[in-house]
Tab-separated table of C-alpha atoms in Angstrom:
chain	number	residue	atom	x	y	z
A	1	MET	CA	-3.669	-9.000	-86.870
A	2	ALA	CA	-4.881	-10.572	-83.635
A	3	MET	CA	-7.690	-8.885	-81.973
A	4	ASN	CA	-6.533	-8.498	-78.256
A	5	ILE	CA	-8.562	-8.588	-75.324
A	6	ILE	CA	-7.390	-6.035	-72.604
A	7	LYS	CA	-9.524	-6.517	-69.421
A	8	LYS	CA	-12.459	-8.472	-67.793
A	9	LEU	CA	-13.250	-10.685	-70.674
A	10	LEU	CA	-16.457	-12.208	-69.695
A	11	ILE	CA	-16.878	-15.568	-71.687
A	12	ALA	CA	-20.254	-17.159	-72.780
A	13	PRO	CA	-22.835	-17.744	-70.257
A	14	LEU	CA	-22.296	-21.646	-70.302
A	15	ALA	CA	-18.826	-21.092	-69.762
A	16	LEU	CA	-19.381	-18.617	-66.960
A	17	LEU	CA	-21.396	-21.364	-65.021
A	18	THR	CA	-18.498	-23.682	-65.638
A	19	LEU	CA	-15.843	-21.402	-64.359
A	20	GLY	CA	-17.861	-19.526	-61.891
A	21	SER	CA	-15.715	-16.317	-62.236
A	22	ILE	CA	-15.077	-13.295	-64.366
A	23	VAL	CA	-12.081	-13.744	-66.580
A	24	SER	CA	-9.439	-10.931	-67.071
A	25	GLY	CA	-7.379	-10.673	-70.068
A	26	CYS	CA	-5.189	-8.683	-72.313
A	27	ALA	CA	-2.718	-8.822	-74.860
A	28	SER	CA	0.086	-6.673	-76.106
A	29	ASP	CA	1.104	-8.142	-79.554
A	30	THR	CA	-0.636	-5.025	-81.277
A	31	ASP	CA	1.235	-2.483	-83.639
A	32	GLU	CA	3.097	-0.063	-81.404
A	33	ILE	CA	2.049	3.577	-81.683
A	34	ASP	CA	4.914	5.968	-81.993
A	35	PRO	CA	4.466	8.351	-79.029
A	36	SER	CA	5.931	11.370	-80.699
A	37	ARG	CA	3.216	11.229	-83.543
A	38	THR	CA	0.358	13.375	-83.266
A	39	LEU	CA	-2.702	11.029	-83.138
A	40	PHE	CA	-5.413	13.618	-83.559
A	41	LEU	CA	-6.436	16.039	-86.101
A	42	ALA	CA	-7.678	19.619	-85.833
A	43	ARG	CA	-11.307	19.658	-85.399
A	44	ASP	CA	-14.000	22.448	-85.674
A	45	ARG	CA	-14.358	23.523	-82.032
A	46	SER	CA	-17.611	25.239	-83.015
A	47	ARG	CA	-19.255	21.621	-83.560
A	48	MET	CA	-17.933	20.187	-80.343
A	49	THR	CA	-19.854	19.778	-77.273
A	50	GLU	CA	-18.131	21.146	-73.797
A	51	VAL	CA	-17.101	17.655	-73.075
A	52	GLU	CA	-15.263	17.238	-76.302
A	53	ARG	CA	-13.779	20.597	-75.987
A	54	TYR	CA	-12.434	19.387	-72.376
A	55	ILE	CA	-10.964	16.163	-73.748
A	56	GLU	CA	-9.103	17.979	-76.473
A	57	ASP	CA	-7.917	21.094	-74.234
A	58	TYR	CA	-6.727	18.937	-71.569
A	59	PHE	CA	-5.977	15.381	-72.503
A	60	ALA	CA	-5.148	15.852	-76.157
A	61	ALA	CA	-3.102	18.950	-75.716
A	62	LYS	CA	-1.271	17.977	-72.515
A	63	TYR	CA	-0.629	14.310	-73.255
A	64	ASN	CA	-1.183	13.725	-77.034
A	65	VAL	CA	-4.069	11.321	-76.229
A	66	ASN	CA	-6.819	11.008	-78.660
A	67	ILE	CA	-10.127	10.090	-76.485
A	68	ARG	CA	-13.045	9.103	-78.876
A	69	TYR	CA	-16.450	8.509	-77.261
A	70	ARG	CA	-19.017	9.171	-79.875
A	71	TYR	CA	-20.010	6.124	-81.966
A	72	GLU	CA	-17.782	5.644	-85.141
A	73	ASP	CA	-18.097	2.865	-87.356
A	74	ARG	CA	-14.488	2.835	-88.188
A	75	PHE	CA	-13.612	1.996	-84.606
A	76	ALA	CA	-16.537	-0.629	-84.124
A	77	SER	CA	-15.652	-4.128	-84.637
A	78	ASN	CA	-18.223	-5.923	-86.845
A	79	GLN	CA	-17.536	-9.149	-84.483
A	80	TYR	CA	-19.595	-7.484	-81.559
A	81	LYS	CA	-22.807	-5.614	-81.123
A	82	LEU	CA	-21.540	-2.317	-79.827
A	83	GLY	CA	-23.669	0.629	-78.310
A	84	PRO	CA	-23.015	4.405	-78.125
A	85	THR	CA	-21.550	5.892	-74.913
A	86	ASP	CA	-23.634	8.304	-72.864
A	87	GLU	CA	-21.736	11.618	-72.908
A	88	MET	CA	-22.006	12.090	-69.113
A	89	LYS	CA	-20.653	8.527	-68.566
A	90	ALA	CA	-17.791	9.446	-70.856
A	91	LEU	CA	-17.228	12.566	-68.603
A	92	ASN	CA	-17.153	10.332	-65.611
A	93	TYR	CA	-14.700	7.790	-67.036
A	94	VAL	CA	-12.233	10.430	-68.129
A	95	ASN	CA	-12.474	12.450	-64.867
A	96	LEU	CA	-11.853	9.233	-62.977
A	97	MET	CA	-9.054	8.345	-65.370
A	98	ARG	CA	-7.579	11.835	-64.945
A	99	TYR	CA	-7.625	11.650	-61.049
A	100	THR	CA	-6.542	8.158	-60.570
A	101	PHE	CA	-4.019	7.712	-63.431
A	102	PHE	CA	-2.681	10.870	-65.276
A	103	ASP	CA	-2.510	12.926	-62.089
A	104	VAL	CA	-0.886	10.300	-60.269
A	105	TYR	CA	1.977	10.005	-62.877
A	106	ASP	CA	2.112	13.742	-63.366
A	107	LYS	CA	2.828	14.128	-59.610
A	108	VAL	CA	5.578	11.477	-59.179
A	109	ALA	CA	6.892	10.540	-62.493
A	110	PRO	CA	9.874	12.125	-64.404
A	111	LYS	CA	9.108	14.990	-66.776
A	112	GLY	CA	7.810	13.496	-70.178
A	113	PHE	CA	7.094	9.977	-68.637
A	114	THR	CA	3.303	10.127	-68.840
A	115	GLU	CA	3.267	11.679	-72.629
A	116	LYS	CA	5.524	8.854	-73.827
A	117	TYR	CA	4.529	5.595	-71.811
A	118	THR	CA	0.700	6.017	-71.473
A	119	ILE	CA	-2.578	5.759	-73.740
A	120	LYS	CA	-2.214	7.240	-77.123
A	121	LEU	CA	-5.777	6.314	-78.696
A	122	LEU	CA	-8.607	5.406	-76.387
A	123	VAL	CA	-12.224	4.581	-77.831
A	124	LEU	CA	-15.174	4.376	-75.348
A	125	PHE	CA	-18.265	2.273	-76.141
A	126	GLY	CA	-21.452	2.336	-73.871
A	127	THR	CA	-22.108	-1.395	-73.930
A	128	ARG	CA	-20.290	-4.468	-73.666
A	129	GLY	CA	-18.891	-6.101	-76.740
A	130	PHE	CA	-21.741	-8.809	-77.109
A	131	GLY	CA	-20.855	-11.408	-79.405
A	132	PRO	CA	-21.953	-14.973	-80.377
A	133	THR	CA	-19.637	-16.669	-77.908
A	134	GLN	CA	-18.405	-13.936	-75.382
A	135	ASN	CA	-18.980	-10.384	-74.348
A	136	LEU	CA	-16.093	-8.256	-73.569
A	137	LEU	CA	-15.139	-5.195	-71.427
A	138	GLY	CA	-12.275	-4.074	-73.647
A	139	GLU	CA	-9.831	-5.103	-76.257
A	140	ALA	CA	-6.777	-3.616	-78.334
A	141	PRO	CA	-7.080	-3.963	-81.700
A	142	ASN	CA	-4.788	-2.255	-84.280
A	143	GLY	CA	-2.665	-0.528	-81.792
A	144	TRP	CA	-5.391	1.385	-80.041
A	145	ILE	CA	-7.451	0.668	-76.718
A	146	GLN	CA	-11.000	0.128	-76.706
A	147	VAL	CA	-13.042	0.203	-73.439
A	148	TYR	CA	-16.396	-1.060	-73.515
A	149	ASN	CA	-19.442	-0.888	-70.945
A	150	ILE	CA	-18.848	2.754	-69.934
A	151	ASN	CA	-22.468	3.374	-69.421
A	152	ASN	CA	-22.559	1.068	-66.452
A	153	LEU	CA	-19.569	2.978	-64.579
A	154	SER	CA	-20.686	4.069	-61.312
A	155	ILE	CA	-18.940	6.639	-59.520
A	156	PRO	CA	-20.344	6.417	-56.014
A	157	ASP	CA	-21.056	9.363	-53.465
A	158	PHE	CA	-21.305	8.006	-50.006
A	159	SER	CA	-24.092	10.392	-49.167
A	160	ASN	CA	-26.302	8.496	-51.715
A	161	TYR	CA	-25.913	5.166	-50.154
A	162	SER	CA	-27.752	3.746	-46.980
A	163	SER	CA	-24.791	1.444	-46.215
A	164	TRP	CA	-21.118	1.298	-46.375
A	165	ASP	CA	-21.081	-1.840	-48.223
A	166	GLY	CA	-23.197	-0.451	-51.156
A	167	PHE	CA	-20.661	2.439	-51.476
A	168	ARG	CA	-17.775	-0.012	-51.408
A	169	TYR	CA	-19.048	-2.343	-53.790
A	170	GLU	CA	-19.505	0.396	-56.458
A	171	TYR	CA	-16.129	1.708	-55.989
A	172	LEU	CA	-14.400	-1.393	-56.006
A	173	ASN	CA	-16.300	-2.118	-59.262
A	174	ALA	CA	-14.863	1.081	-60.844
A	175	ARG	CA	-11.440	0.353	-59.556
A	176	ASP	CA	-11.127	-3.064	-60.602
A	177	ASN	CA	-12.957	-3.084	-63.994
A	178	TYR	CA	-11.613	0.537	-65.070
A	179	ILE	CA	-8.756	1.768	-63.132
A	180	GLN	CA	-6.730	-1.246	-62.805
A	181	THR	CA	-6.973	-1.653	-66.655
A	182	LEU	CA	-5.281	1.714	-67.194
A	183	TYR	CA	-2.051	0.527	-65.156
A	184	HIS	CA	-1.999	-2.854	-66.718
A	185	GLU	CA	-1.993	-1.216	-70.328
A	186	SER	CA	0.480	1.218	-69.233
A	187	ALA	CA	2.700	-1.699	-68.186
A	188	HIS	CA	2.579	-3.243	-71.570
A	189	THR	CA	3.935	0.048	-72.900
A	190	LEU	CA	6.846	-0.072	-70.509
A	191	ASP	CA	7.658	-3.631	-71.481
A	192	GLU	CA	7.635	-2.771	-75.044
A	193	GLU	CA	9.781	0.121	-74.641
A	194	HIS	CA	12.258	-1.559	-72.495
A	195	PRO	CA	11.705	-5.396	-72.176
A	196	VAL	CA	11.483	-6.794	-68.607
A	197	PRO	CA	14.356	-8.712	-67.672
A	198	PRO	CA	14.201	-12.477	-68.608
A	199	GLU	CA	14.726	-13.552	-65.086
A	200	TYR	CA	11.212	-12.457	-64.436
A	201	ALA	CA	9.601	-15.103	-66.727
A	202	LYS	CA	11.952	-17.693	-65.497
A	203	LEU	CA	10.470	-17.837	-62.101
A	204	THR	CA	7.429	-19.443	-63.435
A	205	LEU	CA	8.258	-20.230	-67.141
A	206	ALA	CA	7.074	-23.866	-66.922
A	207	GLN	CA	3.550	-22.646	-65.681
A	208	TYR	CA	2.489	-20.264	-68.288
A	209	LYS	CA	-0.807	-21.746	-69.760
A	210	GLN	CA	-1.544	-19.504	-72.867
A	211	ASP	CA	-5.001	-19.992	-73.709
A	212	ASP	CA	-5.845	-22.270	-71.091
A	213	ALA	CA	-4.961	-19.870	-68.444
A	214	PHE	CA	-8.571	-19.376	-67.217
A	215	SER	CA	-9.736	-23.179	-67.220
A	216	PHE	CA	-6.629	-24.697	-66.116
A	217	TRP	CA	-6.730	-23.636	-62.425
A	218	TYR	CA	-10.415	-24.068	-62.207
A	219	LEU	CA	-10.212	-27.836	-63.721
A	220	LYS	CA	-7.313	-28.576	-61.364
A	221	ASN	CA	-9.081	-26.999	-58.244
A	222	ILE	CA	-5.555	-25.025	-57.698
A	223	SER	CA	-5.315	-21.368	-56.732
A	224	SER	CA	-3.180	-19.649	-59.317
A	225	LEU	CA	-1.693	-17.663	-56.333
A	226	HIS	CA	-0.057	-20.830	-55.083
A	227	ALA	CA	2.008	-20.994	-58.681
A	228	GLY	CA	3.106	-17.444	-58.158
A	229	PHE	CA	0.580	-15.507	-60.034
A	230	ILE	CA	-1.569	-12.548	-58.859
A	231	SER	CA	-4.559	-13.812	-61.051
A	232	ASP	CA	-5.588	-16.676	-63.439
A	233	TYR	CA	-4.969	-14.373	-66.306
A	234	ALA	CA	-1.377	-13.474	-65.191
A	235	SER	CA	-0.552	-17.166	-66.117
A	236	LYS	CA	-1.322	-16.698	-69.814
A	237	SER	CA	2.138	-15.373	-70.527
A	238	ALA	CA	5.203	-13.654	-69.108
A	239	ALA	CA	3.828	-10.449	-70.631
A	240	GLU	CA	0.566	-10.531	-69.058
A	241	ASP	CA	2.047	-11.736	-65.913
A	242	PHE	CA	3.945	-8.524	-65.619
A	243	ALA	CA	1.127	-6.409	-66.495
A	244	GLU	CA	-1.347	-7.929	-64.170
A	245	LEU	CA	1.283	-8.090	-61.332
A	246	PHE	CA	2.134	-4.177	-62.100
A	247	GLY	CA	-1.575	-3.062	-62.357
A	248	TRP	CA	-2.661	-4.977	-59.109
A	249	TYR	CA	0.161	-3.985	-57.017
A	250	ILE	CA	-0.585	-0.323	-57.545
A	251	VAL	CA	-4.276	-0.428	-57.000
A	252	PHE	CA	-4.606	-3.105	-53.995
A	253	GLN	CA	-4.545	-1.401	-50.705
A	254	PRO	CA	-2.141	-2.682	-48.448
A	255	GLU	CA	-4.346	-4.906	-46.450
A	256	GLU	CA	-5.862	-6.451	-49.566
A	257	TRP	CA	-2.232	-6.941	-50.870
A	258	GLU	CA	-1.398	-8.788	-47.666
A	259	ALA	CA	-4.682	-10.781	-47.852
A	260	LYS	CA	-3.518	-12.045	-51.248
A	261	MET	CA	0.037	-12.726	-50.032
A	262	GLN	CA	-1.018	-14.709	-46.971
A	263	GLU	CA	-3.204	-17.092	-49.320
A	264	ALA	CA	-0.505	-17.417	-51.701
A	265	ALA	CA	1.865	-18.549	-49.050
A	266	THR	CA	-0.518	-21.492	-48.036
A	267	GLY	CA	0.442	-23.581	-51.051
A	268	ARG	CA	2.922	-24.175	-53.926
A	269	TYR	CA	2.596	-25.526	-57.349
A	270	PRO	CA	3.767	-27.910	-58.642
A	271	ALA	CA	4.082	-29.624	-55.354
A	272	ASP	CA	7.725	-29.963	-55.491
A	273	ASN	CA	8.521	-26.355	-56.231
A	274	PRO	CA	10.954	-24.936	-53.503
A	275	LEU	CA	9.044	-21.761	-53.475
A	276	ASN	CA	5.647	-21.219	-52.234
A	277	GLY	CA	3.300	-18.598	-54.096
A	278	ARG	CA	4.054	-15.759	-51.970
A	279	GLN	CA	7.857	-16.077	-52.291
A	280	LEU	CA	7.451	-16.273	-56.106
A	281	ILE	CA	5.296	-13.133	-56.451
A	282	GLU	CA	7.596	-11.337	-53.994
A	283	LYS	CA	10.528	-12.063	-56.168
A	284	LYS	CA	8.806	-10.882	-59.232
A	285	ILE	CA	7.803	-7.566	-57.365
A	286	ALA	CA	11.660	-7.231	-56.488
A	287	ILE	CA	12.519	-7.439	-60.162
A	288	ILE	CA	9.906	-5.101	-61.102
A	289	LYS	CA	11.227	-2.426	-58.740
A	290	GLU	CA	14.714	-2.734	-60.051
A	291	TYR	CA	13.539	-2.554	-63.655
A	292	MET	CA	11.578	0.519	-63.024
A	293	LEU	CA	14.520	2.327	-61.186
A	294	SER	CA	17.087	1.259	-63.882
A	295	GLU	CA	15.146	1.719	-67.018
A	296	PHE	CA	12.648	4.375	-66.164
A	297	HIS	CA	14.465	6.100	-63.126
A	298	ILE	CA	11.102	5.924	-61.186
A	299	ASP	CA	10.101	4.061	-57.876
A	300	ILE	CA	7.194	1.955	-58.340
A	301	GLU	CA	6.648	2.419	-54.590
A	302	VAL	CA	6.266	6.297	-55.180
A	303	ILE	CA	3.700	5.593	-57.855
A	304	ARG	CA	1.810	3.135	-55.585
A	305	ALA	CA	1.633	5.347	-52.697
A	306	GLU	CA	0.151	8.320	-54.781
A	307	ALA	CA	-2.286	5.988	-56.492
A	308	GLN	CA	-3.400	4.439	-53.132
A	309	ARG	CA	-3.504	7.601	-51.474
A	310	ARG	CA	-6.105	8.851	-53.815
A	311	MET	CA	-7.858	5.604	-53.767
A	312	SER	CA	-7.815	4.989	-49.957
A	313	VAL	CA	-11.462	6.084	-49.769
A	314	LEU	CA	-11.963	2.318	-50.344
A	315	THR	CA	-10.962	1.463	-46.840
A	316	ALA	CA	-12.310	4.179	-45.202
A	317	ASP	CA	-14.744	2.402	-42.956
A	318	PRO	CA	-15.974	4.413	-40.153
A	319	LYS	CA	-15.414	1.652	-37.729
A	320	TYR	CA	-11.778	1.859	-37.694
A	321	THR	CA	-10.432	4.286	-40.246
A	322	ALA	CA	-7.734	6.771	-39.297
A	323	ALA	CA	-8.124	10.531	-39.852
A	324	ASP	CA	-5.673	10.528	-43.007
A	325	LYS	CA	-8.143	8.256	-44.689
A	326	TRP	CA	-11.053	10.674	-44.370
A	327	ASP	CA	-8.901	13.341	-45.553
A	328	ALA	CA	-8.287	11.363	-48.745
A	329	TYR	CA	-12.219	10.593	-49.018
A	330	ASN	CA	-12.842	14.450	-48.564
A	331	GLU	CA	-10.399	15.096	-51.480
A	332	TYR	CA	-12.097	12.384	-53.391
A	333	THR	CA	-15.646	13.973	-52.908
A	334	LYS	CA	-14.307	17.334	-54.120
A	335	ALA	CA	-13.298	15.784	-57.271
A	336	ASP	CA	-16.677	15.885	-58.972
A	337	PHE	CA	-16.458	13.071	-61.677
A	338	SER	CA	-19.781	14.239	-62.833
A	339	ARG	CA	-18.908	17.566	-63.998
A	340	LEU	CA	-16.579	19.520	-66.184
A	341	PRO	CA	-13.814	21.647	-64.556
A	342	ALA	CA	-14.931	24.852	-63.108
A	343	SER	CA	-13.012	26.829	-65.812
A	344	TYR	CA	-15.647	25.460	-68.451
A	345	TYR	CA	-18.670	27.011	-66.623
A	346	SER	CA	-20.558	23.964	-67.459
A	347	THR	CA	-24.408	23.946	-67.352
A	348	ILE	CA	-24.339	19.998	-67.629
A	349	PRO	CA	-26.196	18.580	-64.489
A	350	ALA	CA	-24.677	16.054	-62.369
A	351	THR	CA	-25.346	12.383	-63.480
A	352	LYS	CA	-28.118	10.891	-61.245
């Protein structure tokens, strides 16, 4: 079975110098997991830490999601040098995931949607998957999702930063490397349950590059946006195109999305294409909207609005931000991602 990269695949140092950018990746040709099947076994609670009990009581019981952060050889690939996850960083991650992903779907999606169409088995590792030719931020072997580099996750608190730029950089890193991955992967689950209409792939069918998706645009000195792809990796296949576009459409703030669309509108590829990049991407978005409504009875704009409301702290610049953005920031800061919920009466100190 193929070992499938999910997000932010960082290729070897020499290739990094060649491409000059971080490469994103994911594949969905893994064994499907039956969402009705319980994926975790009863465990001895007396041997659990507070964090483990929290994960079992909330995520496992509510969503049938098995989250493992303690290092286990059976989940670790022998192809990479993997390190264990710091428990406090694991807590940061699952709290961020709860606030920006699970709680979003809980609020706006039909009953049962979250349990059926989201992650079933998630394994966390503290370091990147260092190998002889590449290092990874995640992959999806054997039907489960692995996320690496958890120990480098930083959940910023503006009070700890001397400048806005430092705060924004840290939050964007958390959003782009961790949150977007969750929406990307959930999109694959949707596609597997109800295939995306073939009209979607037909829009850019001749431009899918498979394993050359990363190098093609760099070597040609062409923006993949001009060909109708939201990222270079989206040009790998129709499945990745859908998942990438779904994920970035959810997490990009309106001004970020518009900037991308303006850039996409400045060119077309190939040159004789009757549609520019923006027109192609917007046609794809229209198909996604209709697909979500007809197959899942949910408006992607509603998902997007709730997700962005929670993440609008990203654009809460004191120079021009409206009051509602600061309200979102205040809500965000009350969600202390470094601690267990108050009901657990945790004595665990906040991560420094």
